[in-house]
mmCIF file of C-alpha atoms in Angstrom:
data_model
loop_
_atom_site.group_PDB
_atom_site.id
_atom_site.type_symbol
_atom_site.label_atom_id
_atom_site.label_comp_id
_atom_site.label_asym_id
_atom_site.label_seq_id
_atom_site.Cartn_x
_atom_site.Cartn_y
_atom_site.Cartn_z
ATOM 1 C CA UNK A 15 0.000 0.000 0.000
ATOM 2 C CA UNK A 16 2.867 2.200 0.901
ATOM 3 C CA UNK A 17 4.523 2.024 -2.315
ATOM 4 C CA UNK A 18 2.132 2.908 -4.564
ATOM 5 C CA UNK A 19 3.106 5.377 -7.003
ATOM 6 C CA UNK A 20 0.330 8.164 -6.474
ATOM 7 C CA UNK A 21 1.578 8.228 -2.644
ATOM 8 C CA UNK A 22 4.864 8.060 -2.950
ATOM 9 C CA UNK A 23 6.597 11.683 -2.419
ATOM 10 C CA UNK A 24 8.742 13.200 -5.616
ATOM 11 C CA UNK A 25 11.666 15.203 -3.260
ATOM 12 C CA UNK A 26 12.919 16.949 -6.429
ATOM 13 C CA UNK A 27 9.397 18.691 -6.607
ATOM 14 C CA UNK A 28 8.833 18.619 -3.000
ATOM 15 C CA UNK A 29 12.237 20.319 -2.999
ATOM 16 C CA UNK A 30 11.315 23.090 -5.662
ATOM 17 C CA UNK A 31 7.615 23.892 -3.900
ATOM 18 C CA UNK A 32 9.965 24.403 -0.406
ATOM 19 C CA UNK A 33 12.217 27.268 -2.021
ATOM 20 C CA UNK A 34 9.508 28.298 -3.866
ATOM 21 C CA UNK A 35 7.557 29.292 -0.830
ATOM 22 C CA UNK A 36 10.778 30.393 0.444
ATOM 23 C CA UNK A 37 10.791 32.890 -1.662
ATOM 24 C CA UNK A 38 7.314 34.046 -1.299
ATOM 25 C CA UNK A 39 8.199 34.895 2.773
ATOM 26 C CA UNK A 40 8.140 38.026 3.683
ATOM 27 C CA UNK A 41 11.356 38.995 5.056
ATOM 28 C CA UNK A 42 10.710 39.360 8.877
ATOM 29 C CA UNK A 43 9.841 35.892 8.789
ATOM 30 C CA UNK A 44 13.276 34.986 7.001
ATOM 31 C CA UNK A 45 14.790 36.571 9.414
ATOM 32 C CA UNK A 46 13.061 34.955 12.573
ATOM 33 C CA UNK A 47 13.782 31.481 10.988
ATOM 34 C CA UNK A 48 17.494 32.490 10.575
ATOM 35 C CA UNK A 49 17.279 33.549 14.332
ATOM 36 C CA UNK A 50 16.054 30.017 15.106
ATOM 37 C CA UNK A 51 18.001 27.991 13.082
ATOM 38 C CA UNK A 52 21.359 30.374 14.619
ATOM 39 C CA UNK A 53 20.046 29.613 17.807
ATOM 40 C CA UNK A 54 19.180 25.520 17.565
ATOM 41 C CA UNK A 55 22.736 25.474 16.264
ATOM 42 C CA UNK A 56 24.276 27.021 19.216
ATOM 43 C CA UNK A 57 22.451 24.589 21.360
ATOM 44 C CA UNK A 58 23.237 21.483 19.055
ATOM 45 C CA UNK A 59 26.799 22.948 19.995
ATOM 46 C CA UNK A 60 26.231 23.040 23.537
ATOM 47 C CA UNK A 61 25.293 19.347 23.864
ATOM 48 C CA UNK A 62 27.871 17.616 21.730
ATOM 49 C CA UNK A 63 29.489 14.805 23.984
ATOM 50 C CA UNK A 64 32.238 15.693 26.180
ATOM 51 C CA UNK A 65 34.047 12.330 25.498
ATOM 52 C CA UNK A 66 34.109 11.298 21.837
ATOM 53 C CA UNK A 67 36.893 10.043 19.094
ATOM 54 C CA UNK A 68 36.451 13.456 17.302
ATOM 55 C CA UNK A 69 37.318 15.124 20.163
ATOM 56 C CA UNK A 70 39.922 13.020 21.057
ATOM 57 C CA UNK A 71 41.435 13.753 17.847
ATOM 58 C CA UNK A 72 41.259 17.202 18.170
ATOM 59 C CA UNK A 73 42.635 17.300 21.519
ATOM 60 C CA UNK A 74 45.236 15.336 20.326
ATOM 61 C CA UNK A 75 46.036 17.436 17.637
ATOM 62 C CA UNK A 76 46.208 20.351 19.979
ATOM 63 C CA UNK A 77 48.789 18.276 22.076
ATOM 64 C CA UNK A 78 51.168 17.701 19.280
ATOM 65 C CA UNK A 79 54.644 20.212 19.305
ATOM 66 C CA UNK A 80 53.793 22.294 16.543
ATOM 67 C CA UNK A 81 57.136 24.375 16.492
ATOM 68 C CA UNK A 82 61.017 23.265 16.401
ATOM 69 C CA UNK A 83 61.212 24.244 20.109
ATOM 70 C CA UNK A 84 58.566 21.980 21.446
ATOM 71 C CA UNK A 85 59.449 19.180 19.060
ATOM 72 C CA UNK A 86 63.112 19.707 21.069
ATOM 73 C CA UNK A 87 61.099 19.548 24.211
ATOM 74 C CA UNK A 88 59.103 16.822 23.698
ATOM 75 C CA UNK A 89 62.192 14.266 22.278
ATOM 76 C CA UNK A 90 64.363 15.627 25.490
ATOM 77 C CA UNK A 91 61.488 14.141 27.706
ATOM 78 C CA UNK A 92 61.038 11.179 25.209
ATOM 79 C CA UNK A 93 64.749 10.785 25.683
ATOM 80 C CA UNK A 94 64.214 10.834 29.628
ATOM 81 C CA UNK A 95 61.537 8.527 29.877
ATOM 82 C CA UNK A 96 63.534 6.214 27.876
ATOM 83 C CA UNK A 97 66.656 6.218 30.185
ATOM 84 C CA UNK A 98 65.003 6.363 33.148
ATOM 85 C CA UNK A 99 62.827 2.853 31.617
ATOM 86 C CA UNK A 100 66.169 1.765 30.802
ATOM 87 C CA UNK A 101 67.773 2.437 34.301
ATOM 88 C CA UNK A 102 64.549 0.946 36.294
ATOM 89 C CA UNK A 103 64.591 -2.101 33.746
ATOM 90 C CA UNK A 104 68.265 -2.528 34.687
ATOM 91 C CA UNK A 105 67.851 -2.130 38.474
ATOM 92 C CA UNK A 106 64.818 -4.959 38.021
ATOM 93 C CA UNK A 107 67.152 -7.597 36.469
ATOM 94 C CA UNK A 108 70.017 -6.808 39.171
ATOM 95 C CA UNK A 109 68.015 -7.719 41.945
ATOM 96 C CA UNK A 110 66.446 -10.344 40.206
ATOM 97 C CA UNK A 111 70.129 -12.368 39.404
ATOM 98 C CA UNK A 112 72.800 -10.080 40.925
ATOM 99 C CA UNK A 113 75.471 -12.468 39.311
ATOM 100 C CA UNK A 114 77.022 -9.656 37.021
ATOM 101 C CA UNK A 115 76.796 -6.715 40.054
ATOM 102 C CA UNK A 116 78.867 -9.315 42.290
ATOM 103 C CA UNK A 117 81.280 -10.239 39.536
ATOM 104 C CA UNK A 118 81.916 -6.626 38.500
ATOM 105 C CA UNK A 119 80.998 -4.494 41.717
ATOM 106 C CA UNK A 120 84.073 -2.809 43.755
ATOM 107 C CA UNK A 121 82.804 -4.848 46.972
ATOM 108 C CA UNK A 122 85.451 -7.912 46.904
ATOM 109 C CA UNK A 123 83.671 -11.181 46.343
ATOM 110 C CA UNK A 124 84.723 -12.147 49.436
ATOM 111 C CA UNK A 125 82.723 -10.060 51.415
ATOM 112 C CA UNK A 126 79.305 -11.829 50.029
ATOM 113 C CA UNK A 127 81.047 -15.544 50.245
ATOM 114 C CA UNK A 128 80.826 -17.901 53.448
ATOM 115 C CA UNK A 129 84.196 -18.536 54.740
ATOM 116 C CA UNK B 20 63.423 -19.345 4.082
ATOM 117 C CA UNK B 21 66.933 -20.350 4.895
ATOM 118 C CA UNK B 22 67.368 -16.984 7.038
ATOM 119 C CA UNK B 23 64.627 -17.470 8.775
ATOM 120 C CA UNK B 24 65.186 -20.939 9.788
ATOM 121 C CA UNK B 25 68.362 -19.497 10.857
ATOM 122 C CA UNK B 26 66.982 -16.980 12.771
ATOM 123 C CA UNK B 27 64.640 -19.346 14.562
ATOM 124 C CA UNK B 28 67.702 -21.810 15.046
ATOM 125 C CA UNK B 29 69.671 -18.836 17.104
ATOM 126 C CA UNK B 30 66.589 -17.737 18.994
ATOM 127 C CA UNK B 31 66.115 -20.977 20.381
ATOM 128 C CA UNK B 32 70.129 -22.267 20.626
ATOM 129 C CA UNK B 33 70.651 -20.627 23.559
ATOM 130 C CA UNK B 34 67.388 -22.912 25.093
ATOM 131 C CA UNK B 35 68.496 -25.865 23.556
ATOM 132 C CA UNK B 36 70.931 -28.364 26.457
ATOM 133 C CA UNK B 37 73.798 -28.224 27.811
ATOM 134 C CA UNK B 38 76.851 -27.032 25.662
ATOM 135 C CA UNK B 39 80.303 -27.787 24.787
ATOM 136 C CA UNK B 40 82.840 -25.761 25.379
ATOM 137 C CA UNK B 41 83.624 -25.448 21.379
ATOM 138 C CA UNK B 42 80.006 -24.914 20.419
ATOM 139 C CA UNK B 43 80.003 -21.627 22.758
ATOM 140 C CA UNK B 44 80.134 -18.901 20.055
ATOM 141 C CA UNK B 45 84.159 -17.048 20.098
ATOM 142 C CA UNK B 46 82.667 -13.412 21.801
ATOM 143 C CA UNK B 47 81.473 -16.218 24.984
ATOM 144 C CA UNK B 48 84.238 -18.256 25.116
ATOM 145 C CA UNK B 49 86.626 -15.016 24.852
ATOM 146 C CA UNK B 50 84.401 -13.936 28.185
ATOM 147 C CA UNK B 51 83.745 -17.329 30.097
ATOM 148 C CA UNK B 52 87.832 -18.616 29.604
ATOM 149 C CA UNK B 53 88.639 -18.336 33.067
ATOM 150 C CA UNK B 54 86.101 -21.276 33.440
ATOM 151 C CA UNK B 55 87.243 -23.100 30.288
ATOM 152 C CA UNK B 56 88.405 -26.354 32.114
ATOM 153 C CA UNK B 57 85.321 -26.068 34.575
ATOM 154 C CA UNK B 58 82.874 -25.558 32.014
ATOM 155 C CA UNK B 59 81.873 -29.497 31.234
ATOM 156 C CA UNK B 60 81.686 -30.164 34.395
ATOM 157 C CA UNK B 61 79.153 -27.277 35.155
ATOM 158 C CA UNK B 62 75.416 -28.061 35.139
ATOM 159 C CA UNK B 63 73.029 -27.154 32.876
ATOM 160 C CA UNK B 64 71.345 -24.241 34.546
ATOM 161 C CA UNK B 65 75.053 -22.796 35.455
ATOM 162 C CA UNK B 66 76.188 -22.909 31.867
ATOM 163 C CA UNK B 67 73.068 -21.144 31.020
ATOM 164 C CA UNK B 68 74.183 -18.477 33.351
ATOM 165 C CA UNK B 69 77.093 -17.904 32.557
ATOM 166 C CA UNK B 70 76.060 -17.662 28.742
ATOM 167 C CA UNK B 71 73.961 -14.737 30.080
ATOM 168 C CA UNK B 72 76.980 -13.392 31.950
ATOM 169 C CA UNK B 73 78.751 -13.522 29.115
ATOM 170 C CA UNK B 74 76.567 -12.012 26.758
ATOM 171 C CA UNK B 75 76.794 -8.882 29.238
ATOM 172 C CA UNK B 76 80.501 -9.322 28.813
ATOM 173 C CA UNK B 77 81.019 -6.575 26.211
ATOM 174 C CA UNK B 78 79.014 -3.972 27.361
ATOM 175 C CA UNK B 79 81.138 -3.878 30.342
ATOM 176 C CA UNK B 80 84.108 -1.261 31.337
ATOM 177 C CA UNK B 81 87.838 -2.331 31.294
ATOM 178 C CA UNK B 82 87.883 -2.312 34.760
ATOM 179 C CA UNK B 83 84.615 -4.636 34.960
ATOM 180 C CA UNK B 84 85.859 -6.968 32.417
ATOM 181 C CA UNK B 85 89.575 -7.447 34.649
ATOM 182 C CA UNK B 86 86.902 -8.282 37.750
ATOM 183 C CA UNK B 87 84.829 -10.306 36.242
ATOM 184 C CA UNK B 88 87.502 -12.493 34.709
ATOM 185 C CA UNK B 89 89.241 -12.519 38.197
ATOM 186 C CA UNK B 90 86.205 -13.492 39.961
ATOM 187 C CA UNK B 91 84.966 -15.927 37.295
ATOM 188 C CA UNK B 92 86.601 -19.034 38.165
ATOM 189 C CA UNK B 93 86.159 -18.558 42.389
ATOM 190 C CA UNK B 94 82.424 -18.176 41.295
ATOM 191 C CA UNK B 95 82.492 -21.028 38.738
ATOM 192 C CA UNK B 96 83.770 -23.116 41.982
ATOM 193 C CA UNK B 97 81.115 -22.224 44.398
ATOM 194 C CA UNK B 98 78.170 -24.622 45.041
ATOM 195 C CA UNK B 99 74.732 -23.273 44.314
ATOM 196 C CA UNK B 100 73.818 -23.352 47.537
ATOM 197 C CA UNK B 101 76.954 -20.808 47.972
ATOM 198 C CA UNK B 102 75.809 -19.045 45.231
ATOM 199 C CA UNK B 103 72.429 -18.006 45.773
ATOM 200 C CA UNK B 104 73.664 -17.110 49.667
ATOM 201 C CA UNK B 105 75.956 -14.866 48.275
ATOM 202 C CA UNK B 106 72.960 -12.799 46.002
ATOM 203 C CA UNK B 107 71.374 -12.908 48.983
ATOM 204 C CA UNK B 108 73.805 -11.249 50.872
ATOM 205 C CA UNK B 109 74.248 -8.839 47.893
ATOM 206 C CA UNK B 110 70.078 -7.908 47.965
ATOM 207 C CA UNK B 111 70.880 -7.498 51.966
ATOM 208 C CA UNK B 112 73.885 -4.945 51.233
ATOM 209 C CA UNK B 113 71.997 -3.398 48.023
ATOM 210 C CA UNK B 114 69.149 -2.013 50.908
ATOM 211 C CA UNK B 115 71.751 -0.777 53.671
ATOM 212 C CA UNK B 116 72.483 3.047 53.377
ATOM 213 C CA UNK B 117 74.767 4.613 51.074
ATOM 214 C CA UNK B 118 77.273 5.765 53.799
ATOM 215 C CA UNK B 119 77.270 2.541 55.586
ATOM 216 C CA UNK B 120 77.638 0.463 52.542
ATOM 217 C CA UNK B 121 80.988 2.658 51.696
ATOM 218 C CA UNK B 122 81.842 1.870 55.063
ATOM 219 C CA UNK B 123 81.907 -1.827 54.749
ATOM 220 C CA UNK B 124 83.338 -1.751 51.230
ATOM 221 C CA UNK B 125 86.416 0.269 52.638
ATOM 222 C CA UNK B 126 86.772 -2.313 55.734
ATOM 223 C CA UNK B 127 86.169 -5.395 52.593
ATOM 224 C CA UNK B 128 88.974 -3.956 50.514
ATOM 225 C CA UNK B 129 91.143 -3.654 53.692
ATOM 226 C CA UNK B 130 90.598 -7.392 54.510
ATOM 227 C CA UNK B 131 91.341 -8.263 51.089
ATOM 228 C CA UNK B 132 94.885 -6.121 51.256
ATOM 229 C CA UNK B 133 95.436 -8.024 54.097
ATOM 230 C CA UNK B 134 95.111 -11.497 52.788
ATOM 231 C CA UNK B 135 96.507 -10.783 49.789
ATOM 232 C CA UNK B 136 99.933 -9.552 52.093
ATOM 233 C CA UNK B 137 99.419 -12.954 53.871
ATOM 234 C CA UNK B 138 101.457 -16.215 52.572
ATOM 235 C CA UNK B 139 99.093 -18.393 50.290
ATOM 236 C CA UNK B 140 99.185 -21.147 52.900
ATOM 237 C CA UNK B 141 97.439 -19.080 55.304
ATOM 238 C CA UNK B 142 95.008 -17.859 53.264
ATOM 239 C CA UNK B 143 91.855 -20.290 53.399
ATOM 240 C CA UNK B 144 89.997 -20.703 50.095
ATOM 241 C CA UNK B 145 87.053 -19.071 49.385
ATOM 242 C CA UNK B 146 84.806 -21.706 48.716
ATOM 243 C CA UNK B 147 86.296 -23.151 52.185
ATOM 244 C CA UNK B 148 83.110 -25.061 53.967
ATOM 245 C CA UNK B 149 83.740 -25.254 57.542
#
């Protein structure tokens, strides 16, 4: 029943009696519609999710070093984190087998060997 | 094909059993020779170790490398029961103050100068059980 041809809607001339009557408003309503449609906008706006990929993109995008100087920065605190992963990592695997820091340490071997 | 069977062949070599001495690659044998005439004799798991040691061997300084290839064989000789009391000890020491710890070093080295002044007959071995 729905898809009969003599009720189904033709958008192109739906679309042409729209602007049509468009036309034919007078220009203080225009105008008040404009209002509206500025204003349901802002609101739209207003209620966007706080938390969303878009925005995590953005806010990404506003993270990112932009200039030489902050591209320095940011590799001189890369380059920190690194070391200090590399020193922790280290400092880990020592006190898990201390084999090499008793073999190569300044304390004589002596000292950690049962006479 | 034949690199990558390669490459799966040395990830897994060094999990593979107990080695020979002349199937240690040169780089480890250069590092573990103090131990060369021990090393057969070694277990398993202590071979294994001492790959690792030695695979640490290069990154060390000079001074390292002389102490670890002094201490290498008097650790090669020490039971494992010797050997895991002495990383505990080392844990124990890691955790004292940094003061204190110079402290005992300086009083270590002294006992060492001492010995070392000492005849070799009057020097008990290391791995000495009493």
């Amino acid at each position: 029943m729905r898809n009969r041809p003599e009720n189904r809607i033709d958008h192109r001339k739906f679309a042409a009696l729209l602007t049509q009557s468009a036309q034919q408003l007078d220009e203080d309503i225009v105008s008040a519609l404009n209002d509206r449609r500025s204003l349901a906008l802002q609101k739209q706006r207003a209620s966007e999710p706080a938390f969303s990929l878009i925005g995590i993109g953005h806010k990404a995008h506003d993270l990112l070093p932009h200039r030489p100087r902050q591209w320095l920065a940011a590799a001189i605190v890369l380059v920190a984190i690194v070391m200090g992963a590399a020193v922790f990592w280290n400092n880990i695997q020592e006190r898990q087998n201390p084999d090499l820091a008793i073999l190569t340490g300044d304390m004589p071997i002596d000292a950690y060997v049962d006479n | 094909m034949r690199t990558l069977l390669l490459a799966v062949f040395c990830f897994f070599a060094p999990l593979a059993g107990a080695e020979s001495w002349n199937q240690l690659p040169p780089a480890e044998q250069a590092a573990l020779a103090p131990i060369q005439t021990q090393w057969n004799t070694l277990p398993e798991k202590a071979q294994h170790n001492f790959r690792r040691l030695a695979q640490q061997y290069p990154k060390l300084t000079p001074d390292q490398k002389t102490r670890f290839s002094n201490r290498l064989a008097t650790w090669a000789s020490l039971t494992p029961e010797q050997r895991q009391a002495a990383r505990e000890k080392y844990r124990a020491f890691s955790h004292i103050p940094k003061e204190e710890r110079e402290k005992i070093k300086q009083q270590a080295r002294q006992k060492q100068a001492t010995r070392l002044q000492q005849p070799a007959s009057a020097v008990p071995p290391v791995n000495a059980r009493p």
